[in-house]
Coordinates of N, CA and C and ligand atoms in Angstrom, one line a residue:
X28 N 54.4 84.0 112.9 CA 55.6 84.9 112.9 C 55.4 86.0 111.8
X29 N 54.5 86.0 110.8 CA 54.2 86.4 110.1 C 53.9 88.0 110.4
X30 N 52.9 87.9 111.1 CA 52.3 89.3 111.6 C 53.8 90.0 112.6
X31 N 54.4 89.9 113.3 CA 55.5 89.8 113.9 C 56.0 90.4 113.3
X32 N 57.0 90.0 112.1 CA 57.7 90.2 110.8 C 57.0 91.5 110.6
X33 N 55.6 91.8 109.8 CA 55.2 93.1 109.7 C 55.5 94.1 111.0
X34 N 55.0 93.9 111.8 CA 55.4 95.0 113.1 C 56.7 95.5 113.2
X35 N 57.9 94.4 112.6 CA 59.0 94.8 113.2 C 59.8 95.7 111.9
X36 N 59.2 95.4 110.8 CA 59.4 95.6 109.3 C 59.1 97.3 109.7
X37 N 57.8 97.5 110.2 CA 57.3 98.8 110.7 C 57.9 99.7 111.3
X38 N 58.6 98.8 112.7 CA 58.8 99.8 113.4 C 60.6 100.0 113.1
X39 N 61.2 99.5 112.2 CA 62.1 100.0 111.2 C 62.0 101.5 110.7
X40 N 61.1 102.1 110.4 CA 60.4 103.1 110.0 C 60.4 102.5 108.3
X41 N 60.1 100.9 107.7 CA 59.8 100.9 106.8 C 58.1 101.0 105.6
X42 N 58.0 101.2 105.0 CA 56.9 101.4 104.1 C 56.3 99.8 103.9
X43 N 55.3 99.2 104.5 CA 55.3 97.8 104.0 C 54.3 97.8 102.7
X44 N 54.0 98.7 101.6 CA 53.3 98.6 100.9 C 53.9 98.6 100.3
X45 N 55.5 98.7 99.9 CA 56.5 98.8 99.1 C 57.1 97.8 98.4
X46 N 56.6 97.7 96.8 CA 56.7 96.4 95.7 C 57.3 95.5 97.2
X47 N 58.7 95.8 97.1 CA 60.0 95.1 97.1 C 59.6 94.5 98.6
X48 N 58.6 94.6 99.2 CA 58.2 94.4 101.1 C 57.5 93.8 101.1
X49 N 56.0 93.9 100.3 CA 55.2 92.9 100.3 C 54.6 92.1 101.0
X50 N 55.6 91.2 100.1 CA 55.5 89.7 100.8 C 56.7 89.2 101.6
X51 N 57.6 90.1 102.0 CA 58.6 89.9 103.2 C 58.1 89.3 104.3
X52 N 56.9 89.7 104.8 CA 56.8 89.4 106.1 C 56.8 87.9 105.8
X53 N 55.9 87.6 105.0 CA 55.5 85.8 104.9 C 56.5 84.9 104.6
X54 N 57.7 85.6 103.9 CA 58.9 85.1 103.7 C 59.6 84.5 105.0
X55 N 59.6 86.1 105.5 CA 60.7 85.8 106.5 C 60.2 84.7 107.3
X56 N 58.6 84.7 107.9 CA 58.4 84.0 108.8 C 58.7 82.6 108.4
X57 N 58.8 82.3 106.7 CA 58.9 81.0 106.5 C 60.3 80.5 106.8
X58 N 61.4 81.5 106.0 CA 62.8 81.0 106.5 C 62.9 81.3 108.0
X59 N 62.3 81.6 109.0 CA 62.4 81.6 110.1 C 62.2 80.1 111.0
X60 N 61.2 79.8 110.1 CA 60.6 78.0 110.1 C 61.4 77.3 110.2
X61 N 61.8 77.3 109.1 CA 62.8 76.3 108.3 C 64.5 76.4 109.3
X62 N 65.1 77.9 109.6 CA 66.3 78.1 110.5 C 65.8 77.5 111.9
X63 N 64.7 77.4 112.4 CA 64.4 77.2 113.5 C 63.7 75.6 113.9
X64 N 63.9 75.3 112.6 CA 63.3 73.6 112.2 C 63.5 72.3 113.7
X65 N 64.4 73.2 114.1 CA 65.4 71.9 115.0 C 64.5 71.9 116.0
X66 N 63.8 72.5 116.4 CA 62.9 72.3 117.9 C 61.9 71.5 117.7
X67 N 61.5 71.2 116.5 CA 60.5 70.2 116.0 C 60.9 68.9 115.7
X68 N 62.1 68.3 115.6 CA 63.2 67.3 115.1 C 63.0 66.7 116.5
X69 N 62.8 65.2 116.4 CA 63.0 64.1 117.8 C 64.3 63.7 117.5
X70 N 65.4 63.0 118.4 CA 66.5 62.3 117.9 C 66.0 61.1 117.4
X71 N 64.9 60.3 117.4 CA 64.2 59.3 117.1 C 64.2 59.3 115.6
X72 N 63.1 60.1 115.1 CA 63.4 60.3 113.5 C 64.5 60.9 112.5
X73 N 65.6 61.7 113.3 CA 66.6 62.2 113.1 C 67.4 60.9 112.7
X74 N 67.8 59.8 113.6 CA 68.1 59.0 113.3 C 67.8 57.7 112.6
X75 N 66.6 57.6 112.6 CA 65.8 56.8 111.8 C 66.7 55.4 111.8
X76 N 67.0 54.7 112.8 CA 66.9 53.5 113.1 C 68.6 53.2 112.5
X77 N 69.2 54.3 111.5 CA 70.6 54.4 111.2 C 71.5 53.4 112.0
X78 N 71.2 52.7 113.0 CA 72.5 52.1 113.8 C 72.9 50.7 113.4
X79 N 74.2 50.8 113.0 CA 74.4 49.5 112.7 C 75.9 48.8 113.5
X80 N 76.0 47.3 113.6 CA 76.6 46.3 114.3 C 78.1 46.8 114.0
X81 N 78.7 46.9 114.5 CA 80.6 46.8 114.0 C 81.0 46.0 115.3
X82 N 82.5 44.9 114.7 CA 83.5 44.8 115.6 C 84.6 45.7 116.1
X83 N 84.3 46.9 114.9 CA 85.6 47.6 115.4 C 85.6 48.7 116.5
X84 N 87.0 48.8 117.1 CA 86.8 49.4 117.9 C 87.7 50.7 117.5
X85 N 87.9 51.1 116.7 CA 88.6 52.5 115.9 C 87.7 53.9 115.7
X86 N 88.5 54.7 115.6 CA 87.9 55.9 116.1 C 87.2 56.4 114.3
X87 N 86.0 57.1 114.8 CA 85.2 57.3 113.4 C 85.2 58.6 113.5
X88 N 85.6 59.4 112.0 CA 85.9 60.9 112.5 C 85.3 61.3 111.2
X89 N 84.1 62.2 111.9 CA 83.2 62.9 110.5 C 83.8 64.2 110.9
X90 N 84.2 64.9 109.5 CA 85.2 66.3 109.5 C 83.9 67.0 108.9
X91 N 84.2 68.1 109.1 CA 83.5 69.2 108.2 C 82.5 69.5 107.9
X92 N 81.7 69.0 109.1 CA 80.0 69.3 108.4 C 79.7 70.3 108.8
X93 N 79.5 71.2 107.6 CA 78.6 72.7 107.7 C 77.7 72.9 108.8
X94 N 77.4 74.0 108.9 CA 76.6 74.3 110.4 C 76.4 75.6 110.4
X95 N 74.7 75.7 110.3 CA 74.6 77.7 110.4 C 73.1 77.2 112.1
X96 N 73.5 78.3 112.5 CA 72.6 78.8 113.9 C 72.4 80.3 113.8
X97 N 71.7 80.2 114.6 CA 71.0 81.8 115.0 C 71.7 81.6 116.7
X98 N 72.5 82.8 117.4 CA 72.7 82.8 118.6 C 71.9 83.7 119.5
X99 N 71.7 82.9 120.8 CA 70.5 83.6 120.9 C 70.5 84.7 121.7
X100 N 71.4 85.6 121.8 CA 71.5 86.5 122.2 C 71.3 87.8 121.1
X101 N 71.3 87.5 120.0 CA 71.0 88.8 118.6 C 70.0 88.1 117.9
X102 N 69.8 86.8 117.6 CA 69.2 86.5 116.7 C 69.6 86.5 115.0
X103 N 71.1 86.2 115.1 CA 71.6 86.6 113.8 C 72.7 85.4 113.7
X104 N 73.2 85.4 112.6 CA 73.2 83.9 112.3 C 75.0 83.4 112.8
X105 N 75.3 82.1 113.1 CA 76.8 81.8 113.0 C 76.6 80.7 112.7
X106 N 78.1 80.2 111.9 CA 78.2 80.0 110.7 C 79.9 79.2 110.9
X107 N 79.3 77.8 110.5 CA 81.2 77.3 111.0 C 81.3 75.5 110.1
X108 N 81.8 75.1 111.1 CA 81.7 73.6 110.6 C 82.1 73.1 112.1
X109 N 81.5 71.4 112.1 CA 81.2 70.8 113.0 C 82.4 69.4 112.7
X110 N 83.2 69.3 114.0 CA 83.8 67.8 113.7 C 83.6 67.2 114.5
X111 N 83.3 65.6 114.5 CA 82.5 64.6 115.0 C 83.2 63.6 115.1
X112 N 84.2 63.1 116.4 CA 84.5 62.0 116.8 C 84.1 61.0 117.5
X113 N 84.2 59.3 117.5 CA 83.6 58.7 118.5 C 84.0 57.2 118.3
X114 N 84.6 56.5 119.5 CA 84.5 55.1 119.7 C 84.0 54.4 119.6
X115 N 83.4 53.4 118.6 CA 82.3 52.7 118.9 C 82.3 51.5 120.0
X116 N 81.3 51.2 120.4 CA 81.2 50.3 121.5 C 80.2 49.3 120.9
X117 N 80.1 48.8 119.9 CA 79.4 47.6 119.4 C 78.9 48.1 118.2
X118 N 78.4 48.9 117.9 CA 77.6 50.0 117.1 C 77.9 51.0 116.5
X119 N 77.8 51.1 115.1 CA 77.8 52.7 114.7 C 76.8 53.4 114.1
X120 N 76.9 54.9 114.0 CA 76.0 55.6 113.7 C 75.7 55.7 111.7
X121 N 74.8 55.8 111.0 CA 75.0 55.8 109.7 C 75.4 57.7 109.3
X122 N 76.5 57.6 108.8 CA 77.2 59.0 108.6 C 76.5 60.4 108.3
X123 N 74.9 60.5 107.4 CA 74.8 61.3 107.7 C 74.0 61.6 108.7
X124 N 73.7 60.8 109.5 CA 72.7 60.6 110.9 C 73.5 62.0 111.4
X125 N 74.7 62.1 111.3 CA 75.7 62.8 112.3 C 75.5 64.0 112.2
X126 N 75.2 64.7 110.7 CA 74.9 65.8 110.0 C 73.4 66.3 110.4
X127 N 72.4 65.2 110.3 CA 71.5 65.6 110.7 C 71.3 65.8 112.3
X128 N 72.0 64.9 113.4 CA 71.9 65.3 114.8 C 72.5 66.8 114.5
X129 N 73.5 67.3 113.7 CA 74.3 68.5 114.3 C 72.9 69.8 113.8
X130 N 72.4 69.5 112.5 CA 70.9 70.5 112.2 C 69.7 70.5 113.5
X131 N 69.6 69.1 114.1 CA 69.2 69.7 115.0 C 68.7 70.4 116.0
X132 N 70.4 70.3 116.5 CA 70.4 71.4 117.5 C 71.0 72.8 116.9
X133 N 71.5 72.6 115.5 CA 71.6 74.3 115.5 C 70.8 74.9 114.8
X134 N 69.6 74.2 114.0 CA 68.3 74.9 113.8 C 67.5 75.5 115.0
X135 N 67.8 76.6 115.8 CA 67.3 76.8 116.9 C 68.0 78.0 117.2
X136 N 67.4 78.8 118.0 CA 68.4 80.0 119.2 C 69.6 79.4 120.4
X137 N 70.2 79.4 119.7 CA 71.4 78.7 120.5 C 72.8 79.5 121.0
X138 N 73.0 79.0 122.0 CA 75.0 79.4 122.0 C 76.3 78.3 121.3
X139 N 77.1 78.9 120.9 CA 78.2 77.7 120.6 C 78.3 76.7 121.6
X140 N 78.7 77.2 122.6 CA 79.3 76.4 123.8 C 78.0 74.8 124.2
X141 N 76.7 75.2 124.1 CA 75.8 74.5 124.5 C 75.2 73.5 123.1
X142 N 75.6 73.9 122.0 CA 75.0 73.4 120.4 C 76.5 72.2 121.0
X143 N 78.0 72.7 120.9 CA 78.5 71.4 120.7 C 78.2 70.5 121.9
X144 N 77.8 71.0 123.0 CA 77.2 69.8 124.2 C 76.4 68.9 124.1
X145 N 75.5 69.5 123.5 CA 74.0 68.2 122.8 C 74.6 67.5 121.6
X146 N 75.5 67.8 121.1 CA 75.5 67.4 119.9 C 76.6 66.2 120.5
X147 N 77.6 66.0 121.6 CA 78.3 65.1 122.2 C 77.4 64.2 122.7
X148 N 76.4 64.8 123.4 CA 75.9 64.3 124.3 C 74.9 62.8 123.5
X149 N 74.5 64.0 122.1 CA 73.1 62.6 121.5 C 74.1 62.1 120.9
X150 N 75.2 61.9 120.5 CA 76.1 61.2 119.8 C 76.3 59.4 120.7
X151 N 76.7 60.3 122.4 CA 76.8 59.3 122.6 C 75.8 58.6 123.1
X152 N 74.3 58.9 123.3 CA 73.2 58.4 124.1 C 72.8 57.3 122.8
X153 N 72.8 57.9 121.6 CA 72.5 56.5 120.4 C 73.1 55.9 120.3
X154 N 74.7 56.0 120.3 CA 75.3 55.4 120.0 C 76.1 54.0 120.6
X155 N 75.9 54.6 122.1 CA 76.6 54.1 123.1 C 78.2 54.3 123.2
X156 N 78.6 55.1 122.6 CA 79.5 54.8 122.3 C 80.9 55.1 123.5
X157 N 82.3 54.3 123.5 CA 82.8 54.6 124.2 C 83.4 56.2 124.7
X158 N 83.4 56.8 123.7 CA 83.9 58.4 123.8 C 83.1 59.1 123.1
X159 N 83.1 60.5 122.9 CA 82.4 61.0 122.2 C 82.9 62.9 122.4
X160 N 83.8 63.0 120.5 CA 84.6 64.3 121.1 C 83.9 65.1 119.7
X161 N 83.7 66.3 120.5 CA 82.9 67.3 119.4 C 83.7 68.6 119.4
X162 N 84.3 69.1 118.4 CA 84.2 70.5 118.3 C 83.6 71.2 117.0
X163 N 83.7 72.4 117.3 CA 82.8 73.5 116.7 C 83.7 74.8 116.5
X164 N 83.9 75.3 115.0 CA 84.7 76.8 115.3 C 83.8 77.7 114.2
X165 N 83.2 78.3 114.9 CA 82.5 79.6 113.7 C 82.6 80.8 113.9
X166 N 82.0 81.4 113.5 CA 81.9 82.7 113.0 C 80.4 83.2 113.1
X167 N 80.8 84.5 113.9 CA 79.3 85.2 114.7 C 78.9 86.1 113.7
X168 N 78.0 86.4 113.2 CA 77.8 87.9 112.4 C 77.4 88.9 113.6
X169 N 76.8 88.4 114.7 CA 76.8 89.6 116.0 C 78.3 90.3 116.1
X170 N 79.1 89.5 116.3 CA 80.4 90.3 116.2 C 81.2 90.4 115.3
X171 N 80.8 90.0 114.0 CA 81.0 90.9 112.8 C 80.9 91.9 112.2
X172 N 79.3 92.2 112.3 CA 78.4 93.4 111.6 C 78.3 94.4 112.5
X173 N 78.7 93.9 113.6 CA 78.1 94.7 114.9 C 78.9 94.8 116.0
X174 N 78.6 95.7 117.3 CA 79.8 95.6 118.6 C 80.8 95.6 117.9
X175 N 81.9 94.6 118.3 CA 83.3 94.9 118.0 C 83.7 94.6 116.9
X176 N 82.7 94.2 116.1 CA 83.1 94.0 114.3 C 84.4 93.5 113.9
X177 N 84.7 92.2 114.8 CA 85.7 91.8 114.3 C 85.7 90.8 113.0
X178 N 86.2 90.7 112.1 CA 85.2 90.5 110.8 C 86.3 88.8 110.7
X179 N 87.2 88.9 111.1 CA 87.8 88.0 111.0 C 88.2 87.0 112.4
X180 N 87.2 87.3 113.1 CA 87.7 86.5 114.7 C 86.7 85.1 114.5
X181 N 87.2 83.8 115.1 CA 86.1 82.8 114.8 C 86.3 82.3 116.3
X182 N 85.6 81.3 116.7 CA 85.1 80.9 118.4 C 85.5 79.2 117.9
X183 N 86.4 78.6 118.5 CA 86.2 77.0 118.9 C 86.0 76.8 120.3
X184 N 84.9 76.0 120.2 CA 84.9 74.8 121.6 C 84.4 73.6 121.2
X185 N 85.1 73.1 122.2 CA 85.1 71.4 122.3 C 84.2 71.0 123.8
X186 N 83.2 69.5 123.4 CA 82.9 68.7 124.5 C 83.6 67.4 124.4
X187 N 84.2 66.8 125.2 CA 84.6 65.5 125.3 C 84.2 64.5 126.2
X188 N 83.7 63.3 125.5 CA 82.9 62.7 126.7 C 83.9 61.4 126.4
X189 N 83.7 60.5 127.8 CA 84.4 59.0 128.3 C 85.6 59.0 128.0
X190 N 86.1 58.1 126.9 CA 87.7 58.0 126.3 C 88.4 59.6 126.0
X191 N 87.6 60.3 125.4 CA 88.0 61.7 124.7 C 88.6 62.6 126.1
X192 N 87.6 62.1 127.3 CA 88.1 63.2 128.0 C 88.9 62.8 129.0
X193 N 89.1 61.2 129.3 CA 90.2 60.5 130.3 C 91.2 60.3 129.8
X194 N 91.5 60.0 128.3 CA 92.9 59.2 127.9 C 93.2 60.2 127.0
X195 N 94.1 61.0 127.2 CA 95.0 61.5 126.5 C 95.3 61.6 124.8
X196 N 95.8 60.1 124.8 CA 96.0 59.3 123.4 C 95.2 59.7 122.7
X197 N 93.8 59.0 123.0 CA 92.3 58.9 122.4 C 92.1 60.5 121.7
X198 N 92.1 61.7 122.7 CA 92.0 63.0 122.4 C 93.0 63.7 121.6
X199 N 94.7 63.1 121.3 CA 95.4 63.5 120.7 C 95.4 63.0 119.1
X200 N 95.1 61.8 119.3 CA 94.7 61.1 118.1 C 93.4 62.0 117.4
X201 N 92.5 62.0 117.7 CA 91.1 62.9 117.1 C 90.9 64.6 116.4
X202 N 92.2 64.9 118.0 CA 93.2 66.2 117.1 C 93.7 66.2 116.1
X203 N 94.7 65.1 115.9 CA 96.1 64.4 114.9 C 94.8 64.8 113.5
X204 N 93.7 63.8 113.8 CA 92.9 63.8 112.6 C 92.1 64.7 111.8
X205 N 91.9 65.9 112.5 CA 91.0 66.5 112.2 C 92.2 67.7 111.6
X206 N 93.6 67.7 111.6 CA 94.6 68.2 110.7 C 94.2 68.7 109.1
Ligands
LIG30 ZN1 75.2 87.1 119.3

């Protein structure tokens, strides 16, 4: 990405011989690495064997975990928090397994709508779990900085899988919580 970075640095109309440019290009390509880390990530090692035995059958609700993406329509970053509900069915996940499935998938060129889908989806394929309710509310810098510059507008969506999306209760309850 490196060479890339220069070309595009270029056709900026900027000077790449300039102190402050340098070594931009090698930079960027690195934090480009590192934002885009998630394509290299298995759910296998993400999880690292994290699952453990429970009797209960109560709803586990991870609030707040930070979450930056690049969407892939600009290439520019959004920026929210992730909430993470789910029934266990014999098994739970170890908490920050949950943080790491959500880096994942938003280390990558992504959309909101599709980042909270996988993120339901591998929730409940490790977990087994009986339900499995995800939402997502961030903030685009495409439509901050840019187009309609709304500087204060943010995007929620929700996936709900089994219990979250048949029983009522189950999905009112996960709301109730995430208050
Ligand atoms: Zn965008």
């Amino acid at each position: 990405m490196k060479d890339l970075f220069e070309q595009m640095i270029k056709a900026m109309g900027e000077d790449l011989s300039r102190p402050g440019l340098v070594d931009t290009p090698a930079r960027a390509a690195k934090a480009y690495e590192f934002l885009t880390s998630g394509y290299r990530m298995t759910t296998e090692e993400v999880v690292n064997d994290a699952i453990f035995p429970t009797d209960s059958n109560d709803m586990v609700v991870v609030k707040d975990i930070e979450l930056f993406s690049l969407c892939e329509h600009h290439m520019l970053p959004f920026i929210g928090k992730a909430h993470v509900g789910y029934i266990p069915n014999g098994q739970v996940i170890g908490l920050s397994k949950v943080a790491r499935i959500v880096d994942k998938y938003a280390r990558r060129l992504q959309i909101q709508e599709q980042l909270t889908t996988e993120i339901a989806s591998t929730i409940q394929e490790v977990t087994g779990a009986k339900g499995v309710g995800v939402i997502i509310e961030a903030k685009h810098l495409c439509m901050m900085m840019r187009g309609v510059e709304k500087q204060n507008s943010s995007m929620k969506t929700s996936a709900m899988l089994g219990y979250f999306r048949n029983n009522l209760s189950t999905r009112n309850e996960f709301l109730s919580l995430l208050q």
